Structures are given as structure tokens and as C-alpha cells.
XYZ file of C-alpha atoms in Angstrom:
296
model
C 99.869 89.922 98.816
C 99.110 90.179 102.742
C 98.523 93.898 104.137
C 101.750 93.854 105.796
C 103.369 93.518 102.282
C 100.989 96.125 100.320
C 101.352 98.942 103.100
C 105.653 98.143 102.258
C 104.999 98.200 98.213
C 102.927 101.306 98.336
C 105.446 103.592 100.539
C 108.009 101.986 97.717
C 106.271 103.634 95.068
C 105.821 106.581 96.676
C 109.221 106.934 97.164
C 110.141 105.721 93.149
C 107.902 108.573 92.416
C 110.056 110.957 94.633
C 113.226 109.712 92.388
C 111.705 110.002 89.233
C 110.608 113.800 90.352
C 114.446 114.404 91.568
C 116.098 114.892 88.152
C 113.767 116.817 87.217
C 113.690 118.921 89.630
C 117.679 119.355 89.687
C 117.488 120.467 86.263
C 115.012 123.126 86.904
C 117.369 123.964 89.925
C 120.037 124.627 87.664
C 118.437 126.651 85.239
C 116.546 129.043 87.694
C 117.908 131.931 86.484
C 116.008 131.492 83.723
C 113.111 131.758 85.262
C 111.363 135.643 85.645
C 110.726 135.506 89.294
C 111.251 132.983 91.872
C 107.267 132.326 92.188
C 107.394 131.002 88.655
C 110.200 128.893 89.730
C 108.897 127.411 92.569
C 104.956 126.943 90.678
C 107.165 124.647 87.441
C 109.504 122.942 90.738
C 105.846 122.035 92.320
C 104.421 120.879 89.348
C 107.215 118.688 88.019
C 107.040 116.736 91.581
C 103.902 116.643 91.501
C 103.063 115.649 88.639
C 105.746 113.016 88.849
C 105.441 111.691 92.209
C 101.290 111.684 91.780
C 101.438 109.621 88.413
C 103.701 106.856 90.886
C 101.112 107.251 93.541
C 98.232 106.959 91.278
C 98.515 103.993 89.824
C 99.143 102.055 92.953
C 96.000 100.225 93.114
C 96.679 99.134 89.789
C 100.675 98.147 89.886
C 99.275 96.063 92.973
C 96.527 94.132 91.517
C 98.424 93.948 87.387
C 95.661 95.802 85.978
C 97.219 97.643 83.519
C 93.831 100.055 82.819
C 93.391 100.710 86.438
C 96.995 101.517 86.735
C 96.951 103.733 83.813
C 93.682 105.888 84.608
C 95.129 105.956 88.459
C 98.520 107.976 86.660
C 96.449 109.973 85.120
C 94.267 111.259 87.959
C 97.531 111.676 89.577
C 99.263 113.697 86.915
C 96.066 115.535 86.701
C 95.978 116.386 90.506
C 99.538 116.790 90.600
C 100.117 119.757 88.074
C 97.336 121.549 90.237
C 98.628 121.066 93.836
C 102.076 122.342 91.915
C 99.918 124.965 90.485
C 98.093 125.865 94.164
C 101.257 125.253 96.289
C 103.541 128.023 94.348
C 100.719 130.296 95.199
C 99.972 129.392 98.674
C 103.576 129.657 99.601
C 103.681 133.515 97.525
C 100.033 134.323 99.665
C 101.930 133.355 103.172
C 105.187 135.046 102.184
C 102.625 138.315 101.090
C 100.940 138.712 104.499
C 104.191 138.519 106.592
C 105.536 141.494 104.129
C 107.695 139.201 101.910
C 107.770 138.119 98.386
C 108.498 135.605 95.864
C 107.891 137.354 93.143
C 111.453 138.658 93.698
C 114.757 136.536 92.032
C 116.411 136.216 94.989
C 114.490 135.695 98.268
C 116.269 135.527 101.835
C 115.612 131.832 101.431
C 116.916 131.161 105.178
C 114.493 132.941 106.694
C 112.109 130.579 108.986
C 109.199 133.239 107.577
C 110.286 131.433 104.146
C 110.935 128.242 105.189
C 107.902 127.580 106.213
C 106.162 129.076 103.604
C 107.746 127.100 101.192
C 106.576 124.179 103.436
C 102.899 125.114 102.835
C 103.110 124.947 99.664
C 104.508 121.266 99.745
C 101.837 120.049 102.099
C 99.592 121.096 99.167
C 101.326 119.733 96.836
C 101.468 116.374 98.573
C 97.655 116.251 99.296
C 97.572 116.566 95.684
C 99.851 114.095 95.237
C 97.629 111.753 98.427
C 94.077 112.231 96.559
C 94.685 110.770 93.574
C 94.175 107.334 94.542
C 90.564 108.540 95.609
C 89.864 110.401 92.413
C 90.574 107.390 90.502
C 88.189 105.217 92.337
C 85.746 107.753 92.728
C 85.914 107.491 96.650
C 85.739 110.501 98.862
C 87.418 108.319 101.933
C 89.946 107.239 99.898
C 90.570 110.675 99.050
C 90.083 111.972 102.982
C 92.573 109.171 104.194
C 94.735 110.506 101.059
C 94.688 114.316 101.346
C 95.186 113.911 105.290
C 98.416 111.446 104.786
C 99.636 113.744 101.722
C 99.284 117.091 103.477
C 101.331 115.861 106.390
C 103.593 114.128 104.685
C 104.307 116.674 101.852
C 104.512 119.007 105.004
C 107.574 117.284 106.741
C 109.116 115.980 103.604
C 109.134 119.910 101.795
C 110.440 121.300 105.054
C 113.169 119.455 105.141
C 113.754 119.384 101.464
C 113.474 123.469 101.840
C 115.828 123.473 104.494
C 118.734 121.470 102.803
C 118.468 123.651 99.296
C 118.642 126.887 101.410
C 121.911 125.689 103.809
C 123.068 124.058 101.152
C 121.782 124.251 97.404
C 124.873 122.407 96.115
C 123.760 119.324 98.586
C 121.894 117.520 95.651
C 121.740 114.233 97.881
C 120.648 115.965 100.569
C 117.601 117.026 98.365
C 117.246 113.454 97.213
C 116.874 112.113 100.697
C 114.489 115.140 101.493
C 111.729 113.799 98.506
C 112.340 110.027 99.133
C 111.547 110.921 102.727
C 108.310 113.269 101.360
C 107.571 110.033 99.126
C 107.841 107.241 101.459
C 105.956 109.803 104.356
C 102.836 110.095 101.756
C 102.771 106.263 101.451
C 103.164 105.544 105.092
C 100.317 107.671 106.762
C 97.806 106.938 103.754
C 98.756 103.232 104.984
C 98.448 103.860 108.713
C 95.281 106.020 108.196
C 94.197 103.002 105.558
C 94.420 100.333 108.463
C 93.239 102.450 111.195
C 89.523 103.671 109.223
C 89.296 100.116 107.424
C 86.120 98.193 108.061
C 87.029 94.591 107.033
C 89.444 92.687 104.578
C 88.832 90.175 102.003
C 91.274 87.421 101.872
C 90.888 85.017 98.930
C 91.191 81.469 100.203
C 91.851 79.244 96.882
C 93.197 80.128 93.216
C 95.147 82.459 91.615
C 94.989 84.937 94.004
C 94.883 82.565 97.430
C 96.107 84.165 100.085
C 96.147 88.230 98.776
C 93.945 90.423 100.859
C 92.165 93.167 99.504
C 91.411 96.513 102.476
C 87.718 97.428 103.152
C 88.790 101.150 102.387
C 85.989 102.952 100.211
C 82.364 102.942 100.671
C 81.749 100.760 97.981
C 83.659 98.438 95.720
C 83.065 96.150 92.586
C 83.787 92.605 92.448
C 83.906 90.357 89.027
C 85.890 89.572 85.610
C 86.293 92.980 84.261
C 90.341 93.443 84.788
C 88.993 97.485 86.177
C 87.155 96.110 89.209
C 88.345 96.993 92.693
C 88.079 93.078 93.208
C 89.469 91.613 89.822
C 88.531 87.531 89.811
C 90.791 86.683 86.662
C 91.371 82.928 86.313
C 88.420 81.848 88.081
C 85.466 80.073 86.670
C 81.767 81.335 86.250
C 82.622 84.544 86.941
C 80.617 87.357 85.402
C 81.790 90.561 84.587
C 80.309 92.880 87.546
C 79.505 89.222 89.915
C 78.480 91.081 93.236
C 78.962 94.612 94.761
C 80.169 95.781 98.650
C 78.425 98.568 100.107
C 79.736 99.509 103.717
C 76.345 101.191 105.815
C 76.517 103.270 108.930
C 77.752 101.427 111.431
C 80.212 99.974 109.721
C 78.461 96.746 108.299
C 79.063 95.112 104.936
C 76.194 94.813 102.956
C 77.269 92.023 99.648
C 74.187 91.885 96.611
C 74.348 89.600 93.806
C 74.549 91.620 90.670
C 74.924 88.505 87.792
C 75.689 85.025 88.623
C 75.818 83.182 91.792
C 76.799 84.384 95.331
C 76.852 82.185 98.304
C 77.089 82.984 101.561
C 78.220 80.269 104.655
C 77.026 77.668 102.042
C 74.112 79.416 101.744
C 72.491 81.057 98.476
C 72.026 84.451 98.529
C 70.918 88.019 96.980
C 72.589 89.762 99.120
C 73.445 89.554 102.830
C 74.765 91.168 105.895
C 78.380 89.837 105.994
C 80.258 89.550 109.975
C 83.442 88.325 110.840
C 84.808 85.250 109.912
C 82.176 84.823 107.049
C 82.836 83.134 103.885
C 81.411 84.473 100.838
C 82.019 82.169 97.385
C 81.614 84.013 93.898
C 82.139 81.505 91.251
C 84.719 79.323 91.584
C 86.262 81.513 94.373
C 86.446 81.837 97.916
C 87.209 84.911 100.581
C 87.174 85.079 104.002
C 85.532 88.381 105.458
C 87.571 89.582 109.057
C 90.601 91.977 109.725
C 94.198 89.940 108.899
C 97.286 91.527 109.770
């Protein structure tokens, strides 16, 4: 799988999360009158959207790597962060409206007011932030979480702005809200990919075996490589690969340090305990070979 295909799939996964969230949100909207206030309603909608979209976005790396365990852990972290984002987003929107003299506590706020639309979009930005950081939480990577936070915040705000505006201007136009949610999910994924590409320090490209052609972008401070399915680069189907065979650390200046943990590590045909990688270096781990560089 090339980096281009990977980015495309991340965008698609973001949109699938939005597709799952849409009927749940519409169910909440149809029963809006049963909620004690618009604040409670908006929090519930944020929680539903955050959990559904976070589950998909958080499971992305596991889905792309065909690792059920990683996908499950990512989905659970996405649900947790999405729920937190939904609660915080609803409360933040209330706080913004309170400062402007309005209130979501009323049952029928003036939904076409610019202040209301912007406040709710700000709330969606927080939901998007929570969705975006889910993969970083799973990977325990501050860098991934930061990239996801930026992409999620911008995507959540823009998609949320469209969602709230359509909901206020044409409340019976259900397809319009679906389109807005798809835009939100797609933007969160797209912006994450663009930021990931901008701040990546290279890519490992598999040269042989079951993973031939697959590319692993280096977008976090540490990577683990081994036969275990939970590794960042899981080498299933290769010979002589230990469960945790090697680790990669990004040093200051963007240089990569690869270190042997268990088993043989070969860089440019030389057995090494550790090595600082340069572009176009060839790394051999067990029977697997990788080329380090920039691709796509």
C-alpha cells in the first residue's frame, strides 16, 4: 500500500465514521423535544458523533495494517476521546453563548443567529479535536496526537459550521446534514494526512515478501518493529523475525536511530547493533528488507 492509497483510505474511513454517526444524530434530532434543554441535546449529539467518528478514526491504523487488536484498541480510545470531546464541545458552546448574552439552556434558541452558529461550530471543533487525537492516544505518540488535534480542530469547525447552518436554515433537509457530516469526517482525515506528510521524517518501503510495496511513514518519535501484531511495523509472514526485533527513534534534527532488540539487524549489508539512517539506506530485519527514503 503506497502512502497515496493510505491517505485516501484515511479520508474514506473518516467519512464512514460520519456515515455511522448520521442516523444516530437524526434519531436524537427527531426526539429533541424530549431533552430538558438545548444544552443537554447538543451534548448528547456531540457525544454520539464523537464516539461514532472517533471509533472509526482511532481504528484506522489497525484497519490499514490488518491488525484486529490494534484496530480494537484504537476504536476504544476513539470512543473515549470522542465522548469527552462531545461533552466538552457542548459545554464550550454554552460558555461562548453565555459570554455573548445568549444561552443554550433554553429549549428553543435563536438558531439562525450568527453567534449561535459560530458557538456551535466551535463546539464541533472540540469534538473534531477529540476525534483527531484518538490515534495518537492509541499509539502513545504526542506528535501524532498534535497533528490529529490540528487537523481535527479545523475539520471539525468547518464541517460543524456547515452542519449547524444547514440544520438551522433547513431543518427538514436531512441529506444536507449528512453531506455536512461527510465533509467533517473527510476533512479531519484529509488534514491529518496533509500535516502528517508535511512533518514526516521519511518512510520505510518494504522491498520483498508479503508486504512488498507497502510504505510506513515515520510520523512519531518511536517505532517498534517485529513479528508481534501490535508493533508499528508488524512483520508477519517473514522468517527469523523476533516479536520485538528492532526499534526506531527520531532524534533531534530528524535523524533516525535504529537499534537491534533481538535478532540480526543489517544496514547496507553490514551487521549492526544500531545505526543512524540516511536516505536510500537498505535495512534487513530477518528476511524482510526495507528502503528508507521519501516516496509519494
